[in-house]
Coordinates of C-alpha atoms in Angstrom, one line a residue:
X1 CA -23.6 -13.2 5.2
X2 CA -22.4 -9.8 6.5
X3 CA -22.3 -9.2 10.2
X4 CA -21.7 -6.2 12.4
X5 CA -18.0 -6.8 12.3
X6 CA -18.0 -6.5 8.5
X7 CA -19.9 -3.1 8.7
X8 CA -17.4 -1.9 11.3
X9 CA -14.5 -2.8 8.9
X10 CA -16.4 -1.0 6.1
X11 CA -16.6 2.2 8.1
X12 CA -13.0 2.0 9.3
X13 CA -11.8 1.3 5.7
X14 CA -13.8 4.4 4.6
X15 CA -12.2 6.5 7.3
X16 CA -8.7 5.4 6.3
X17 CA -9.5 6.0 2.6
X18 CA -10.9 9.5 3.2
X19 CA -7.9 10.3 5.4
X20 CA -5.6 9.3 2.5
X21 CA -7.6 11.2 -0.1
X22 CA -8.6 14.3 1.9
X23 CA -6.2 16.6 0.0
X24 CA -7.4 15.4 -3.4
X25 CA -11.0 15.8 -2.4
X26 CA -10.3 19.4 -1.2
X27 CA -8.4 20.1 -4.4
X28 CA -11.4 18.9 -6.4
X29 CA -13.7 21.1 -4.3
X30 CA -11.5 24.2 -4.6
X31 CA -12.6 25.4 -8.1
X32 CA -16.3 24.5 -7.7
X33 CA -17.0 24.5 -3.9
X34 CA -15.8 25.8 -0.6
X35 CA -12.5 23.9 -0.7
X36 CA -13.4 22.0 2.5
X37 CA -14.9 18.7 1.3
X38 CA -11.8 16.6 2.2
X39 CA -11.2 18.2 5.6
X40 CA -14.9 18.0 6.5
X41 CA -15.3 14.4 5.7
X42 CA -11.9 13.6 7.3
X43 CA -13.2 15.0 10.6
X44 CA -16.5 13.2 10.2
X45 CA -15.1 9.7 9.5
X46 CA -12.4 10.1 12.1
X47 CA -15.2 10.7 14.6
X48 CA -17.1 7.6 13.2
X49 CA -14.0 5.4 13.6
X50 CA -13.5 6.7 17.2
X51 CA -17.2 6.2 18.1
X52 CA -17.1 2.6 16.8
X53 CA -14.1 1.8 18.8
X54 CA -15.8 3.1 22.0
X55 CA -19.2 1.6 21.3
X56 CA -19.5 -1.5 19.1
X57 CA -23.2 -2.0 18.0
X58 CA -23.9 -5.7 17.5
X59 CA -26.0 -5.4 14.3
X60 CA -25.2 -4.1 10.8
X61 CA -28.0 -1.6 11.1
X62 CA -26.7 -0.4 14.4
X63 CA -23.2 0.3 13.1
X64 CA -24.5 2.4 10.2
X65 CA -27.0 4.3 12.3
X66 CA -24.3 5.2 14.7
X67 CA -22.0 6.2 11.9
X68 CA -24.7 8.4 10.3
X69 CA -25.4 10.1 13.6
X70 CA -21.7 10.9 14.1
X71 CA -21.5 12.4 10.6
X72 CA -24.5 14.6 11.1
X73 CA -23.1 16.0 14.4
X74 CA -19.5 16.5 13.3
X75 CA -19.4 17.5 9.6
X76 CA -20.2 21.0 8.5
X77 CA -21.6 22.0 5.1
X78 CA -23.9 19.8 3.1
X79 CA -21.9 16.6 3.2
X80 CA -22.6 15.8 6.9
X81 CA -26.4 15.7 6.5
X82 CA -26.1 14.0 3.1
X83 CA -23.7 11.2 4.2
X84 CA -25.4 11.0 7.6
X85 CA -28.8 10.5 6.0
X86 CA -27.4 7.9 3.6
X87 CA -25.9 5.8 6.4
X88 CA -28.7 6.3 8.9
X89 CA -31.5 5.4 6.4
X90 CA -29.5 2.4 5.2
X91 CA -29.0 1.3 8.8
X92 CA -32.7 1.7 9.5
X93 CA -33.7 -0.3 6.4
X94 CA -31.4 -3.2 7.6
X95 CA -33.4 -3.3 10.9
X96 CA -32.2 -5.4 13.8
X97 CA -30.9 -8.4 11.9
X98 CA -27.6 -9.8 13.2
X99 CA -26.5 -10.7 9.7
X100 CA -27.6 -9.5 6.3
X101 CA -27.0 -10.7 2.7
X102 CA -25.3 -8.6 0.0
X103 CA -28.7 -8.4 -1.7
X104 CA -30.3 -7.0 1.5
X105 CA -27.4 -4.4 1.8
X106 CA -28.1 -3.4 -1.8
X107 CA -31.8 -2.9 -1.1
X108 CA -31.1 -1.0 2.1
X109 CA -28.5 1.2 0.4
X110 CA -31.0 2.0 -2.4
X111 CA -33.4 3.3 0.4
X112 CA -30.5 5.4 1.7
X113 CA -29.7 6.8 -1.7
X114 CA -33.4 7.6 -2.3
X115 CA -33.4 9.5 1.0
X116 CA -30.4 11.5 -0.1
X117 CA -32.1 12.4 -3.4
X118 CA -35.1 13.6 -1.5
X119 CA -33.0 15.6 1.0
X120 CA -30.8 17.2 -1.6
X121 CA -33.3 17.3 -4.5
X122 CA -30.6 15.8 -6.8
X123 CA -31.0 13.3 -9.6
X124 CA -28.5 11.4 -11.7
X125 CA -26.8 13.8 -14.1
X126 CA -26.9 16.8 -11.7
X127 CA -23.2 16.4 -10.9
X128 CA -23.4 15.2 -7.3
X129 CA -22.7 12.2 -5.1
X130 CA -25.8 10.6 -6.7
X131 CA -23.9 10.1 -9.9
X132 CA -21.6 7.6 -8.2
X133 CA -24.1 6.1 -5.8
X134 CA -27.0 5.2 -8.2
X135 CA -24.8 3.1 -10.6
X136 CA -23.0 1.6 -7.6
X137 CA -26.3 0.4 -6.0
X138 CA -27.4 -0.9 -9.4
X139 CA -24.2 -3.0 -9.7
X140 CA -24.1 -4.1 -6.1
X141 CA -26.3 -7.1 -6.9
X142 CA -23.4 -8.5 -9.1
X143 CA -20.5 -7.9 -6.7
X144 CA -18.7 -5.4 -4.5
X145 CA -16.0 -5.1 -7.2
X146 CA -18.7 -4.3 -9.8
X147 CA -20.2 -1.6 -7.5
X148 CA -16.8 -0.1 -6.9
X149 CA -16.1 0.1 -10.7
X150 CA -19.5 1.6 -11.4
X151 CA -19.1 4.2 -8.7
X152 CA -15.6 5.2 -9.9
X153 CA -16.9 5.5 -13.5
X154 CA -19.9 7.5 -12.3
X155 CA -17.5 9.9 -10.5
X156 CA -15.3 10.4 -13.5
X157 CA -18.4 10.9 -15.7
X158 CA -19.3 14.0 -13.7
X159 CA -16.4 15.9 -15.2
X160 CA -18.1 17.1 -18.4
X161 CA -21.4 17.8 -16.7
X162 CA -22.7 21.2 -15.7
X163 CA -23.7 21.2 -12.0
X164 CA -27.4 21.6 -11.4
X165 CA -27.4 21.1 -7.6
X166 CA -25.3 22.1 -4.7
X167 CA -22.6 24.8 -4.3
X168 CA -21.2 24.1 -7.8
X169 CA -24.5 25.0 -9.5
X170 CA -23.9 28.7 -8.7
X171 CA -21.0 28.6 -11.2
X172 CA -23.2 27.6 -14.1
X173 CA -21.0 26.6 -17.1
X174 CA -17.8 27.2 -15.2
X175 CA -18.6 24.0 -13.3
X176 CA -18.0 22.0 -16.5
X177 CA -14.6 20.3 -16.7
X178 CA -14.3 19.5 -13.0
X179 CA -14.9 16.1 -11.4
X180 CA -17.4 16.4 -8.6
X181 CA -15.9 16.0 -5.2
X182 CA -19.1 14.5 -3.7
X183 CA -19.2 11.8 -6.3
X184 CA -15.5 11.1 -5.8
X185 CA -15.9 10.7 -2.0
X186 CA -19.0 8.5 -2.6
X187 CA -16.9 6.3 -4.8
X188 CA -14.4 5.9 -1.9
X189 CA -17.2 4.8 0.4
X190 CA -18.3 2.1 -2.1
X191 CA -14.7 1.0 -2.8
X192 CA -14.2 0.5 1.0
X193 CA -16.8 -2.4 0.7
X194 CA -14.2 -4.4 -1.3
X195 CA -11.6 -3.7 1.4
X196 CA -13.9 -4.8 4.2
X197 CA -14.7 -8.0 2.3
X198 CA -11.0 -8.8 1.8
X199 CA -10.0 -8.5 5.4

């Protein structure tokens, strides 16, 4: 079973990973976005880690709800509301339980991903974070490692796609040949689950 401590480790591992990969995320964002994806998420997840150090919610849902609120209030652009919605809705779906199973996390995360699709109007194949999140949630029932692999594959698979949503969609065919930064950062979030589980 996964407790609040596991979820804090997940958010802290994500913050460390985003910090390490911020330059790469911004480099991916340069040709097809505003060249700020890495720095925006870095600011957001640094704020999440700081908030969790100050205030430690005692339920998994509480940890994710707090993280989502922080992202919405500190991250500019589209990624703040999208990641904030993902974590807040996942946290809400987990409710007040002190511990949750991996299956419950997968179900709650699917609720969060559905909320992101509604908010952004994106579907799989549109070259967005959804292309990493949907396969990850589908694989989460097997294991965290399977979810990580599925998310990473999903992110890489955005490279040949033409963007149909978000900033990159303005470029039309020129968006082809670039890996989507949102899908790449979503894969980091999923990969951090395996790190949290290993600690």
